[in-house]
Structures are given as C-alpha cells and as structure tokens.
Amino acid sequence: MDSVSPKILDGKALAARIKEGLKKEVAQLTAEGLTPGLAVILVGEDPASQVYVRNKERACAELGINSWKHHLPADTSQEDLVQLVKRINADPEVHGILVQLPLPAQIKTEAVLDAIDPAKDVDGFHPVNLGLLAAGRPGIIPCTPAGVIELVKESGVEIAGKECVIVGRSNIVGKPLAFLFLQEHGTVTICHSRTRNLEEVCRRADILVVAAGRAGLVHGGMIKPGAVVIDVGINRTAEGRLTGDVDFASAVQQAGAITPVPGGVGPMTIAMLMKNTVTAARRTVQTLD
Ligand code: GUN
C-alpha cells in the first residue's frame, strides 16, 4: 500500500475532455439555429471575481457559446441590478444568467438570486433549484458540487455505501453536495466551525471534501489511508501562490486519490457551468415540443 503512489485527480484534463464534448454539442445546436448564450454580471472591481469572469468568458468563446458581460460600477443599487436581471430574463437569446458573487455590501445577494429565472439559473443558486435538488427532482445543479461528483467518479471509487464527509456548509458547495452524495447513496456527514472532533470525523471518511475556505485546515493526519480527497479551497499565500484547504504535502502521503490546487476543482466548476448553459438552452426547445 505504502509503495503505491496516490492518484492525482487531474481536473484540468477532465474539464478539457468534458468541454471537447460540449463543443461538438454546441456546434450541432448552432447548426440547428440554437446557439447557447450566457450572460455574466459583474458588479465592482474585485480582482478575484474579475479573473473568474474572464475565465468563464474564455470558456464560452472556446466552445462557441455566445456570452455577454455586464460590468456594473461598485455603487450600483440593488434595484438597478434586479432590473437588469429581469431584462435579461426576458431576452430569448440568453439561456444562462450568472451573477458573480460576492456582491457589494449595499446589495442583498438573496434578492438578486431570487430575481433570476430558475430556468436560466446556471449557477443553481436559486431557491427553486436548491429545493428541487433537495427533493431529488431534476433542476439545475450548482457547478462546483457537480464538478466534485465528476472528480470522485474519475477516481474510480464508487460512492454508494461510502462515508462521505464534507467540511463546510455553504449554500454554494457543502449543502448541495450533501444532496448529490445522498442521491449517489453515500452516507453523508457535514462538518463546520462548531463541529467537535473534526479530526476524528475526517478520519472516518472514505471520501473527504474540504470546502471551508481555510488554507491547510486538513492535513495528512486527518485522512484515512486510501481515501479520496477533494480540495475545493482557493486561498492565496502571502507570496501570492494559490493553495487549497488541504495541506497537499502531508495529505498526498495518505490519500488514495487527491485533487491538486490549482488544476483540480476549479477547471471543473467552469466545465459544469458550460454544461448547465448548454442544458438550459436545450430545455428551451424541449419544453416547446
Ligand atoms: N463566487 C465564487 N464562486 C462562485 C460561483 O460558483 N458562482 C458565482 N456566480 N459566483 C461565485
């Protein structure tokens, strides 16, 4: 066992394969007169958000998906933002709407997310989509949790019957991911800042997903030998280097499969966003059949 080097789960390569398939699908849809379209709204000048938005636009261009960027000033009012969302809801060329988070303090995020047409909510953040997911009914699945499931499947480890431990309870990752693991018949535990004996709970995991937003929170001593470890964290070190929530150097000694940061979950989130956009475009014609 010790001599077997753990499998590095290459999210960049997996995302590239998924995008390759989507590119063909987009070409076919375009030939049929339906080019998928994504509108991205960015408010303010947050540097990380600007990078994410640029990557999303780039992926759209690569796949032949139409994209529109709406860059609004940091002092935009909630009312103006909601009005813009409603205008885009009514645009038949736009199949997906993404409002980049976080939003400036004067805007209530919930009010904006609630204004997005659930059929165009390609982030899967609208309460209707989260509710459908919780009920095990078809809707739009949030991109990062969907990407995590794909990475676990890529490891070759079956989810059914396994101990799946998620560190982090956000609406964007932890909570929706718990429902996805349940759908795959995993046994799910969600840990958070008030969890007692975090180390012990993590050591029970066959599949451990860390999405807490704290660099190096999980180390090798918290990992069951052979476990699948998925690191959702994106943190910047003092030197400006990207690093995850898992201490990779010690974790890689224990894990059976592990995602790197960067090059693990990040590229998968974008691939899943593209997939949700294509699916949303397809559904506009399917519902008319
Ligand atoms: N900010 C951080 N992650 C995300 C995401 O997945 N979607 C959006 N819209 N904003 C984010």
PDB file of C-alpha atoms and ligand atoms in Angstrom:
ATOM      1  CA  MET A   1       0.000   0.000   0.000  1.00  0.00           C
ATOM      2  CA  ASP A   2       2.740   2.440   1.028  1.00  0.00           C
ATOM      3  CA  SER A   3       4.624   1.940  -2.198  1.00  0.00           C
ATOM      4  CA  VAL A   4       1.573   2.785  -4.320  1.00  0.00           C
ATOM      5  CA  SER A   5       1.640   6.468  -5.184  1.00  0.00           C
ATOM      6  CA  PRO A   6      -1.753   8.119  -4.869  1.00  0.00           C
ATOM      7  CA  LYS A   7      -3.623   9.088  -7.956  1.00  0.00           C
ATOM      8  CA  ILE A   8      -3.639  12.793  -8.685  1.00  0.00           C
ATOM      9  CA  LEU A   9      -7.104  13.685  -9.935  1.00  0.00           C
ATOM     10  CA  ASP A  10      -6.387  15.981 -12.868  1.00  0.00           C
ATOM     11  CA  GLY A  11      -9.363  18.344 -13.027  1.00  0.00           C
ATOM     12  CA  LYS A  12      -7.859  20.314 -15.858  1.00  0.00           C
ATOM     13  CA  ALA A  13      -7.644  17.256 -18.129  1.00  0.00           C
ATOM     14  CA  LEU A  14     -11.118  16.021 -17.159  1.00  0.00           C
ATOM     15  CA  ALA A  15     -12.586  19.503 -17.751  1.00  0.00           C
ATOM     16  CA  ALA A  16     -10.889  19.623 -21.162  1.00  0.00           C
ATOM     17  CA  ARG A  17     -12.500  16.310 -22.139  1.00  0.00           C
ATOM     18  CA  ILE A  18     -15.940  17.486 -20.995  1.00  0.00           C
ATOM     19  CA  LYS A  19     -15.541  20.778 -22.881  1.00  0.00           C
ATOM     20  CA  GLU A  20     -14.496  18.916 -26.014  1.00  0.00           C
ATOM     21  CA  GLY A  21     -17.790  17.011 -25.941  1.00  0.00           C
ATOM     22  CA  LEU A  22     -19.744  20.200 -25.267  1.00  0.00           C
ATOM     23  CA  LYS A  23     -18.051  21.974 -28.159  1.00  0.00           C
ATOM     24  CA  LYS A  24     -19.439  19.369 -30.576  1.00  0.00           C
ATOM     25  CA  GLU A  25     -22.857  19.657 -28.974  1.00  0.00           C
ATOM     26  CA  VAL A  26     -22.805  23.465 -29.318  1.00  0.00           C
ATOM     27  CA  ALA A  27     -21.787  23.188 -32.993  1.00  0.00           C
ATOM     28  CA  GLN A  28     -24.712  20.867 -33.626  1.00  0.00           C
ATOM     29  CA  LEU A  29     -27.181  23.105 -31.773  1.00  0.00           C
ATOM     30  CA  THR A  30     -25.858  26.134 -33.659  1.00  0.00           C
ATOM     31  CA  ALA A  31     -26.403  24.308 -36.958  1.00  0.00           C
ATOM     32  CA  GLU A  32     -29.998  23.777 -35.807  1.00  0.00           C
ATOM     33  CA  GLY A  33     -30.331  27.524 -35.135  1.00  0.00           C
ATOM     34  CA  LEU A  34     -29.935  27.459 -31.347  1.00  0.00           C
ATOM     35  CA  THR A  35     -26.626  28.911 -30.143  1.00  0.00           C
ATOM     36  CA  PRO A  36     -26.464  28.655 -26.331  1.00  0.00           C
ATOM     37  CA  GLY A  37     -25.922  32.049 -24.660  1.00  0.00           C
ATOM     38  CA  LEU A  38     -24.626  33.042 -21.222  1.00  0.00           C
ATOM     39  CA  ALA A  39     -24.929  36.482 -19.618  1.00  0.00           C
ATOM     40  CA  VAL A  40     -22.444  37.235 -16.848  1.00  0.00           C
ATOM     41  CA  ILE A  41     -22.988  40.126 -14.452  1.00  0.00           C
ATOM     42  CA  LEU A  42     -20.049  41.521 -12.513  1.00  0.00           C
ATOM     43  CA  VAL A  43     -20.511  44.327 -10.006  1.00  0.00           C
ATOM     44  CA  GLY A  44     -17.434  46.247  -8.844  1.00  0.00           C
ATOM     45  CA  GLU A  45     -13.737  45.621  -9.221  1.00  0.00           C
ATOM     46  CA  ASP A  46     -12.943  42.628  -7.002  1.00  0.00           C
ATOM     47  CA  PRO A  47      -9.752  41.224  -8.616  1.00  0.00           C
ATOM     48  CA  ALA A  48     -10.549  37.535  -7.978  1.00  0.00           C
ATOM     49  CA  SER A  49     -14.059  37.978  -9.422  1.00  0.00           C
ATOM     50  CA  GLN A  50     -12.588  39.661 -12.497  1.00  0.00           C
ATOM     51  CA  VAL A  51     -10.340  36.640 -13.071  1.00  0.00           C
ATOM     52  CA  TYR A  52     -13.255  34.192 -12.650  1.00  0.00           C
ATOM     53  CA  VAL A  53     -15.438  36.183 -15.064  1.00  0.00           C
ATOM     54  CA  ARG A  54     -12.651  36.325 -17.637  1.00  0.00           C
ATOM     55  CA  ASN A  55     -12.188  32.533 -17.401  1.00  0.00           C
ATOM     56  CA  LYS A  56     -15.913  31.994 -17.913  1.00  0.00           C
ATOM     57  CA  GLU A  57     -15.977  34.262 -20.975  1.00  0.00           C
ATOM     58  CA  ARG A  58     -12.927  32.484 -22.357  1.00  0.00           C
ATOM     59  CA  ALA A  59     -14.580  29.078 -21.943  1.00  0.00           C
ATOM     60  CA  CYS A  60     -17.689  30.334 -23.765  1.00  0.00           C
ATOM     61  CA  ALA A  61     -15.558  31.577 -26.676  1.00  0.00           C
ATOM     62  CA  GLU A  62     -13.694  28.249 -26.816  1.00  0.00           C
ATOM     63  CA  LEU A  63     -16.947  26.283 -27.045  1.00  0.00           C
ATOM     64  CA  GLY A  64     -18.840  28.588 -29.405  1.00  0.00           C
ATOM     65  CA  ILE A  65     -21.298  29.723 -26.717  1.00  0.00           C
ATOM     66  CA  ASN A  66     -22.474  33.346 -27.007  1.00  0.00           C
ATOM     67  CA  SER A  67     -21.565  35.425 -23.977  1.00  0.00           C
ATOM     68  CA  TRP A  68     -22.416  38.885 -22.784  1.00  0.00           C
ATOM     69  CA  LYS A  69     -20.634  40.628 -19.929  1.00  0.00           C
ATOM     70  CA  HIS A  70     -22.429  43.297 -17.923  1.00  0.00           C
ATOM     71  CA  HIS A  71     -19.861  45.095 -15.789  1.00  0.00           C
ATOM     72  CA  LEU A  72     -21.568  47.470 -13.358  1.00  0.00           C
ATOM     73  CA  PRO A  73     -19.955  50.010 -11.011  1.00  0.00           C
ATOM     74  CA  ALA A  74     -19.364  49.069  -7.361  1.00  0.00           C
ATOM     75  CA  ASP A  75     -22.006  51.579  -6.185  1.00  0.00           C
ATOM     76  CA  THR A  76     -24.821  50.023  -8.282  1.00  0.00           C
ATOM     77  CA  SER A  77     -28.102  49.866  -6.350  1.00  0.00           C
ATOM     78  CA  GLN A  78     -29.923  46.613  -5.649  1.00  0.00           C
ATOM     79  CA  GLU A  79     -32.909  47.933  -7.597  1.00  0.00           C
ATOM     80  CA  ASP A  80     -30.830  48.627 -10.722  1.00  0.00           C
ATOM     81  CA  LEU A  81     -29.210  45.198 -10.546  1.00  0.00           C
ATOM     82  CA  VAL A  82     -32.565  43.445 -10.134  1.00  0.00           C
ATOM     83  CA  GLN A  83     -33.927  45.442 -13.089  1.00  0.00           C
ATOM     84  CA  LEU A  84     -31.013  44.280 -15.242  1.00  0.00           C
ATOM     85  CA  VAL A  85     -31.582  40.652 -14.217  1.00  0.00           C
ATOM     86  CA  LYS A  86     -35.269  40.956 -15.132  1.00  0.00           C
ATOM     87  CA  ARG A  87     -34.395  42.450 -18.506  1.00  0.00           C
ATOM     88  CA  ILE A  88     -32.027  39.562 -19.256  1.00  0.00           C
ATOM     89  CA  ASN A  89     -34.637  37.036 -18.023  1.00  0.00           C
ATOM     90  CA  ALA A  90     -36.817  38.256 -20.892  1.00  0.00           C
ATOM     91  CA  ASP A  91     -34.095  38.001 -23.572  1.00  0.00           C
ATOM     92  CA  PRO A  92     -34.669  34.815 -25.607  1.00  0.00           C
ATOM     93  CA  GLU A  93     -31.031  34.733 -26.789  1.00  0.00           C
ATOM     94  CA  VAL A  94     -29.796  34.319 -23.222  1.00  0.00           C
ATOM     95  CA  HIS A  95     -30.182  30.805 -21.801  1.00  0.00           C
ATOM     96  CA  GLY A  96     -27.998  31.220 -18.729  1.00  0.00           C
ATOM     97  CA  ILE A  97     -27.538  34.099 -16.272  1.00  0.00           C
ATOM     98  CA  LEU A  98     -24.685  34.240 -13.783  1.00  0.00           C
ATOM     99  CA  VAL A  99     -24.276  36.973 -11.187  1.00  0.00           C
ATOM    100  CA  GLN A 100     -20.708  36.809  -9.923  1.00  0.00           C
ATOM    101  CA  LEU A 101     -20.501  36.705  -6.126  1.00  0.00           C
ATOM    102  CA  PRO A 102     -19.686  38.300  -3.751  1.00  0.00           C
ATOM    103  CA  LEU A 103     -21.792  41.415  -4.345  1.00  0.00           C
ATOM    104  CA  PRO A 104     -21.064  44.796  -2.730  1.00  0.00           C
ATOM    105  CA  ALA A 105     -22.477  45.320   0.771  1.00  0.00           C
ATOM    106  CA  GLN A 106     -25.394  47.576  -0.288  1.00  0.00           C
ATOM    107  CA  ILE A 107     -26.923  44.738  -2.324  1.00  0.00           C
ATOM    108  CA  LYS A 108     -28.762  41.811  -0.722  1.00  0.00           C
ATOM    109  CA  THR A 109     -27.475  38.736  -2.547  1.00  0.00           C
ATOM    110  CA  GLU A 110     -30.681  36.810  -1.912  1.00  0.00           C
ATOM    111  CA  ALA A 111     -32.830  39.484  -3.557  1.00  0.00           C
ATOM    112  CA  VAL A 112     -30.726  39.275  -6.710  1.00  0.00           C
ATOM    113  CA  LEU A 113     -30.537  35.467  -6.846  1.00  0.00           C
ATOM    114  CA  ASP A 114     -34.317  35.270  -6.302  1.00  0.00           C
ATOM    115  CA  ALA A 115     -34.850  37.556  -9.326  1.00  0.00           C
ATOM    116  CA  ILE A 116     -33.119  35.159 -11.753  1.00  0.00           C
ATOM    117  CA  ASP A 117     -35.484  32.988 -13.811  1.00  0.00           C
ATOM    118  CA  PRO A 118     -34.866  29.488 -12.316  1.00  0.00           C
ATOM    119  CA  ALA A 119     -34.725  28.068 -15.871  1.00  0.00           C
ATOM    120  CA  LYS A 120     -31.762  30.397 -16.605  1.00  0.00           C
ATOM    121  CA  ASP A 121     -30.091  29.991 -13.207  1.00  0.00           C
ATOM    122  CA  VAL A 122     -26.985  28.150 -14.480  1.00  0.00           C
ATOM    123  CA  ASP A 123     -25.266  28.563 -11.088  1.00  0.00           C
ATOM    124  CA  GLY A 124     -28.091  26.578  -9.472  1.00  0.00           C
ATOM    125  CA  PHE A 125     -28.284  29.097  -6.598  1.00  0.00           C
ATOM    126  CA  HIS A 126     -31.991  29.990  -6.896  1.00  0.00           C
ATOM    127  CA  PRO A 127     -34.039  28.509  -4.030  1.00  0.00           C
ATOM    128  CA  VAL A 128     -36.241  26.699  -6.570  1.00  0.00           C
ATOM    129  CA  ASN A 129     -33.213  24.828  -7.934  1.00  0.00           C
ATOM    130  CA  LEU A 130     -31.822  24.138  -4.452  1.00  0.00           C
ATOM    131  CA  GLY A 131     -35.278  22.873  -3.420  1.00  0.00           C
ATOM    132  CA  LEU A 132     -35.549  20.596  -6.468  1.00  0.00           C
ATOM    133  CA  LEU A 133     -32.096  19.206  -5.670  1.00  0.00           C
ATOM    134  CA  ALA A 134     -33.070  18.572  -2.039  1.00  0.00           C
ATOM    135  CA  ALA A 135     -36.211  16.775  -3.244  1.00  0.00           C
ATOM    136  CA  GLY A 136     -34.188  14.662  -5.703  1.00  0.00           C
ATOM    137  CA  ARG A 137     -36.026  16.176  -8.670  1.00  0.00           C
ATOM    138  CA  PRO A 138     -34.483  17.447 -11.927  1.00  0.00           C
ATOM    139  CA  GLY A 139     -33.344  21.071 -11.876  1.00  0.00           C
ATOM    140  CA  ILE A 140     -30.057  22.886 -12.327  1.00  0.00           C
ATOM    141  CA  ILE A 141     -27.212  21.592 -10.148  1.00  0.00           C
ATOM    142  CA  PRO A 142     -24.629  24.037  -8.745  1.00  0.00           C
ATOM    143  CA  CYS A 143     -21.394  23.850 -10.741  1.00  0.00           C
ATOM    144  CA  THR A 144     -18.776  23.202  -8.056  1.00  0.00           C
ATOM    145  CA  PRO A 145     -20.653  20.325  -6.349  1.00  0.00           C
ATOM    146  CA  ALA A 146     -21.402  18.823  -9.787  1.00  0.00           C
ATOM    147  CA  GLY A 147     -17.673  19.029 -10.583  1.00  0.00           C
ATOM    148  CA  VAL A 148     -16.777  17.356  -7.281  1.00  0.00           C
ATOM    149  CA  ILE A 149     -19.029  14.394  -8.091  1.00  0.00           C
ATOM    150  CA  GLU A 150     -17.394  14.047 -11.529  1.00  0.00           C
ATOM    151  CA  LEU A 151     -13.932  14.053  -9.912  1.00  0.00           C
ATOM    152  CA  VAL A 152     -14.934  11.377  -7.392  1.00  0.00           C
ATOM    153  CA  LYS A 153     -16.266   9.259 -10.258  1.00  0.00           C
ATOM    154  CA  GLU A 154     -12.983   9.829 -12.091  1.00  0.00           C
ATOM    155  CA  SER A 155     -11.152   8.309  -9.096  1.00  0.00           C
ATOM    156  CA  GLY A 156     -12.935   5.032  -9.822  1.00  0.00           C
ATOM    157  CA  VAL A 157     -14.254   4.842  -6.243  1.00  0.00           C
ATOM    158  CA  GLU A 158     -17.953   4.069  -6.024  1.00  0.00           C
ATOM    159  CA  ILE A 159     -19.943   6.461  -3.814  1.00  0.00           C
ATOM    160  CA  ALA A 160     -22.744   4.037  -2.846  1.00  0.00           C
ATOM    161  CA  GLY A 161     -22.401   2.949   0.788  1.00  0.00           C
ATOM    162  CA  LYS A 162     -19.302   5.075   1.447  1.00  0.00           C
ATOM    163  CA  GLU A 163     -18.671   7.527   4.295  1.00  0.00           C
ATOM    164  CA  CYS A 164     -18.716  10.942   2.600  1.00  0.00           C
ATOM    165  CA  VAL A 165     -17.517  13.764   4.840  1.00  0.00           C
ATOM    166  CA  ILE A 166     -17.870  17.381   3.721  1.00  0.00           C
ATOM    167  CA  VAL A 167     -16.065  20.134   5.617  1.00  0.00           C
ATOM    168  CA  GLY A 168     -18.028  23.361   5.016  1.00  0.00           C
ATOM    169  CA  ARG A 169     -21.785  24.031   4.960  1.00  0.00           C
ATOM    170  CA  SER A 170     -22.173  26.807   2.380  1.00  0.00           C
ATOM    171  CA  ASN A 171     -25.236  27.066   0.140  1.00  0.00           C
ATOM    172  CA  ILE A 172     -22.856  27.045  -2.850  1.00  0.00           C
ATOM    173  CA  VAL A 173     -20.860  23.899  -2.074  1.00  0.00           C
ATOM    174  CA  GLY A 174     -21.411  21.997   1.189  1.00  0.00           C
ATOM    175  CA  LYS A 175     -25.211  21.781   1.315  1.00  0.00           C
ATOM    176  CA  PRO A 176     -25.891  20.977  -2.362  1.00  0.00           C
ATOM    177  CA  LEU A 177     -23.020  18.487  -2.411  1.00  0.00           C
ATOM    178  CA  ALA A 178     -24.575  16.630   0.531  1.00  0.00           C
ATOM    179  CA  PHE A 179     -27.732  16.103  -1.548  1.00  0.00           C
ATOM    180  CA  LEU A 180     -25.710  14.898  -4.533  1.00  0.00           C
ATOM    181  CA  PHE A 181     -23.840  12.357  -2.385  1.00  0.00           C
ATOM    182  CA  LEU A 182     -27.177  11.183  -0.949  1.00  0.00           C
ATOM    183  CA  GLN A 183     -28.522  10.724  -4.466  1.00  0.00           C
ATOM    184  CA  GLU A 184     -25.494   8.522  -5.152  1.00  0.00           C
ATOM    185  CA  HIS A 185     -26.320   6.522  -1.986  1.00  0.00           C
ATOM    186  CA  GLY A 186     -23.409   7.822   0.113  1.00  0.00           C
ATOM    187  CA  THR A 187     -23.578   8.175   3.903  1.00  0.00           C
ATOM    188  CA  VAL A 188     -23.114  11.900   4.451  1.00  0.00           C
ATOM    189  CA  THR A 189     -21.690  13.996   7.276  1.00  0.00           C
ATOM    190  CA  ILE A 190     -21.331  17.785   7.036  1.00  0.00           C
ATOM    191  CA  CYS A 191     -18.752  19.405   9.324  1.00  0.00           C
ATOM    192  CA  HIS A 192     -18.490  23.120  10.142  1.00  0.00           C
ATOM    193  CA  SER A 193     -16.919  25.569  12.563  1.00  0.00           C
ATOM    194  CA  ARG A 194     -18.840  24.157  15.564  1.00  0.00           C
ATOM    195  CA  THR A 195     -18.097  20.504  14.792  1.00  0.00           C
ATOM    196  CA  ARG A 196     -16.437  18.717  17.692  1.00  0.00           C
ATOM    197  CA  ASN A 197     -13.568  16.348  16.955  1.00  0.00           C
ATOM    198  CA  LEU A 198     -13.171  17.470  13.347  1.00  0.00           C
ATOM    199  CA  GLU A 199     -10.020  15.384  13.007  1.00  0.00           C
ATOM    200  CA  GLU A 200     -11.782  12.238  14.126  1.00  0.00           C
ATOM    201  CA  VAL A 201     -14.774  12.780  11.815  1.00  0.00           C
ATOM    202  CA  CYS A 202     -12.499  13.427   8.834  1.00  0.00           C
ATOM    203  CA  ARG A 203     -10.560  10.227   9.562  1.00  0.00           C
ATOM    204  CA  ARG A 204     -13.798   8.239   9.116  1.00  0.00           C
ATOM    205  CA  ALA A 205     -14.176   9.472   5.533  1.00  0.00           C
ATOM    206  CA  ASP A 206     -13.788   7.227   2.507  1.00  0.00           C
ATOM    207  CA  ILE A 207     -14.473  10.384   0.502  1.00  0.00           C
ATOM    208  CA  LEU A 208     -13.423  13.696   2.062  1.00  0.00           C
ATOM    209  CA  VAL A 209     -14.368  17.032   0.507  1.00  0.00           C
ATOM    210  CA  VAL A 210     -12.945  20.199   2.020  1.00  0.00           C
ATOM    211  CA  ALA A 211     -14.688  23.482   1.240  1.00  0.00           C
ATOM    212  CA  ALA A 212     -14.075  25.600   4.307  1.00  0.00           C
ATOM    213  CA  GLY A 213     -12.034  28.468   2.875  1.00  0.00           C
ATOM    214  CA  ARG A 214      -9.114  27.967   5.281  1.00  0.00           C
ATOM    215  CA  ALA A 215      -5.683  27.172   3.922  1.00  0.00           C
ATOM    216  CA  GLY A 216      -4.219  23.939   5.250  1.00  0.00           C
ATOM    217  CA  LEU A 217      -7.205  23.147   7.516  1.00  0.00           C
ATOM    218  CA  VAL A 218      -6.954  19.432   6.706  1.00  0.00           C
ATOM    219  CA  HIS A 219      -3.630  17.607   6.956  1.00  0.00           C
ATOM    220  CA  GLY A 220      -2.464  14.066   6.380  1.00  0.00           C
ATOM    221  CA  GLY A 221      -3.158  13.027   9.973  1.00  0.00           C
ATOM    222  CA  MET A 222      -6.895  13.603   9.344  1.00  0.00           C
ATOM    223  CA  ILE A 223      -7.056  11.327   6.315  1.00  0.00           C
ATOM    224  CA  LYS A 224      -7.906   7.635   6.301  1.00  0.00           C
ATOM    225  CA  PRO A 225      -5.302   5.747   4.243  1.00  0.00           C
ATOM    226  CA  GLY A 226      -6.598   5.319   0.698  1.00  0.00           C
ATOM    227  CA  ALA A 227      -9.369   7.930   0.960  1.00  0.00           C
ATOM    228  CA  VAL A 228     -10.439  10.127  -1.949  1.00  0.00           C
ATOM    229  CA  VAL A 229      -9.671  13.759  -1.040  1.00  0.00           C
ATOM    230  CA  ILE A 230     -11.259  16.644  -2.951  1.00  0.00           C
ATOM    231  CA  ASP A 231      -9.965  20.126  -2.146  1.00  0.00           C
ATOM    232  CA  VAL A 232     -12.402  22.908  -3.054  1.00  0.00           C
ATOM    233  CA  GLY A 233     -10.390  25.659  -1.324  1.00  0.00           C
ATOM    234  CA  ILE A 234      -8.784  28.505  -3.247  1.00  0.00           C
ATOM    235  CA  ASN A 235      -6.591  30.595  -0.956  1.00  0.00           C
ATOM    236  CA  ARG A 236      -3.684  32.872  -1.679  1.00  0.00           C
ATOM    237  CA  THR A 237      -0.432  32.576   0.270  1.00  0.00           C
ATOM    238  CA  ALA A 238       1.500  35.674   1.368  1.00  0.00           C
ATOM    239  CA  GLU A 239       3.656  35.172  -1.744  1.00  0.00           C
ATOM    240  CA  GLY A 240       0.546  35.212  -3.966  1.00  0.00           C
ATOM    241  CA  ARG A 241       0.563  31.488  -4.733  1.00  0.00           C
ATOM    242  CA  LEU A 242      -2.777  29.598  -4.915  1.00  0.00           C
ATOM    243  CA  THR A 243      -3.251  26.961  -2.245  1.00  0.00           C
ATOM    244  CA  GLY A 244      -6.147  24.782  -1.138  1.00  0.00           C
ATOM    245  CA  ASP A 245      -7.784  23.950   2.208  1.00  0.00           C
ATOM    246  CA  VAL A 246      -5.782  20.714   2.341  1.00  0.00           C
ATOM    247  CA  ASP A 247      -2.094  20.521   3.189  1.00  0.00           C
ATOM    248  CA  PHE A 248      -1.180  18.689  -0.011  1.00  0.00           C
ATOM    249  CA  ALA A 249       2.326  17.541   1.021  1.00  0.00           C
ATOM    250  CA  SER A 250       1.094  15.526   4.021  1.00  0.00           C
ATOM    251  CA  ALA A 251      -2.285  14.555   2.527  1.00  0.00           C
ATOM    252  CA  VAL A 252      -0.755  13.034  -0.588  1.00  0.00           C
ATOM    253  CA  GLN A 253       1.037  10.521   1.671  1.00  0.00           C
ATOM    254  CA  GLN A 254      -2.284   9.152   2.949  1.00  0.00           C
ATOM    255  CA  ALA A 255      -4.839   9.619   0.174  1.00  0.00           C
ATOM    256  CA  GLY A 256      -5.724   7.044  -2.461  1.00  0.00           C
ATOM    257  CA  ALA A 257      -6.651   9.881  -4.809  1.00  0.00           C
ATOM    258  CA  ILE A 258      -6.388  13.639  -4.354  1.00  0.00           C
ATOM    259  CA  THR A 259      -7.069  16.843  -6.301  1.00  0.00           C
ATOM    260  CA  PRO A 260      -4.339  19.482  -6.669  1.00  0.00           C
ATOM    261  CA  VAL A 261      -4.892  23.243  -6.269  1.00  0.00           C
ATOM    262  CA  PRO A 262      -4.795  24.756  -8.832  1.00  0.00           C
ATOM    263  CA  GLY A 263      -5.855  22.260 -11.502  1.00  0.00           C
ATOM    264  CA  GLY A 264      -8.408  20.240  -9.539  1.00  0.00           C
ATOM    265  CA  VAL A 265     -11.900  21.512  -8.755  1.00  0.00           C
ATOM    266  CA  GLY A 266     -11.510  24.989 -10.339  1.00  0.00           C
ATOM    267  CA  PRO A 267     -11.481  23.935 -14.009  1.00  0.00           C
ATOM    268  CA  MET A 268     -14.339  21.503 -13.319  1.00  0.00           C
ATOM    269  CA  THR A 269     -16.552  24.303 -11.994  1.00  0.00           C
ATOM    270  CA  ILE A 270     -16.212  26.126 -15.316  1.00  0.00           C
ATOM    271  CA  ALA A 271     -16.820  22.956 -17.351  1.00  0.00           C
ATOM    272  CA  MET A 272     -20.011  22.312 -15.361  1.00  0.00           C
ATOM    273  CA  LEU A 273     -21.128  25.921 -15.929  1.00  0.00           C
ATOM    274  CA  MET A 274     -20.750  25.395 -19.668  1.00  0.00           C
ATOM    275  CA  LYS A 275     -22.688  22.133 -19.377  1.00  0.00           C
ATOM    276  CA  ASN A 276     -25.508  23.838 -17.439  1.00  0.00           C
ATOM    277  CA  THR A 277     -25.671  26.576 -20.096  1.00  0.00           C
ATOM    278  CA  VAL A 278     -25.966  24.045 -22.935  1.00  0.00           C
ATOM    279  CA  THR A 279     -28.603  22.085 -20.981  1.00  0.00           C
ATOM    280  CA  ALA A 280     -30.578  25.287 -20.271  1.00  0.00           C
ATOM    281  CA  ALA A 281     -30.518  26.152 -23.987  1.00  0.00           C
ATOM    282  CA  ARG A 282     -31.679  22.659 -24.928  1.00  0.00           C
ATOM    283  CA  ARG A 283     -34.539  22.803 -22.432  1.00  0.00           C
ATOM    284  CA  THR A 284     -35.959  25.940 -24.062  1.00  0.00           C
ATOM    285  CA  VAL A 285     -36.824  23.895 -27.142  1.00  0.00           C
ATOM    286  CA  GLN A 286     -37.616  20.664 -25.329  1.00  0.00           C
ATOM    287  CA  THR A 287     -40.342  22.346 -23.290  1.00  0.00           C
ATOM    288  CA  LEU A 288     -41.894  23.595 -26.539  1.00  0.00           C
ATOM    289  CA  ASP A 289     -42.095  20.083 -28.023  1.00  0.00           C
TER     290      ASP A 289
HETATM  291  N1  GUN B   1     -18.171  33.281  -6.481  1.00  0.00           N
HETATM  292  C1  GUN B   1     -17.432  32.236  -6.042  1.00  0.00           C
HETATM  293  N2  GUN B   1     -17.856  31.095  -6.620  1.00  0.00           N
HETATM  294  C2  GUN B   1     -18.874  31.422  -7.420  1.00  0.00           C
HETATM  295  C3  GUN B   1     -19.703  30.674  -8.295  1.00  0.00           C
HETATM  296  O1  GUN B   1     -19.616  29.447  -8.426  1.00  0.00           O
HETATM  297  N3  GUN B   1     -20.625  31.380  -8.966  1.00  0.00           N
HETATM  298  C4  GUN B   1     -20.774  32.710  -8.828  1.00  0.00           C
HETATM  299  N4  GUN B   1     -21.728  33.318  -9.503  1.00  0.00           N
HETATM  300  N5  GUN B   1     -20.024  33.438  -8.037  1.00  0.00           N
HETATM  301  C5  GUN B   1     -19.077  32.786  -7.344  1.00  0.00           C
END
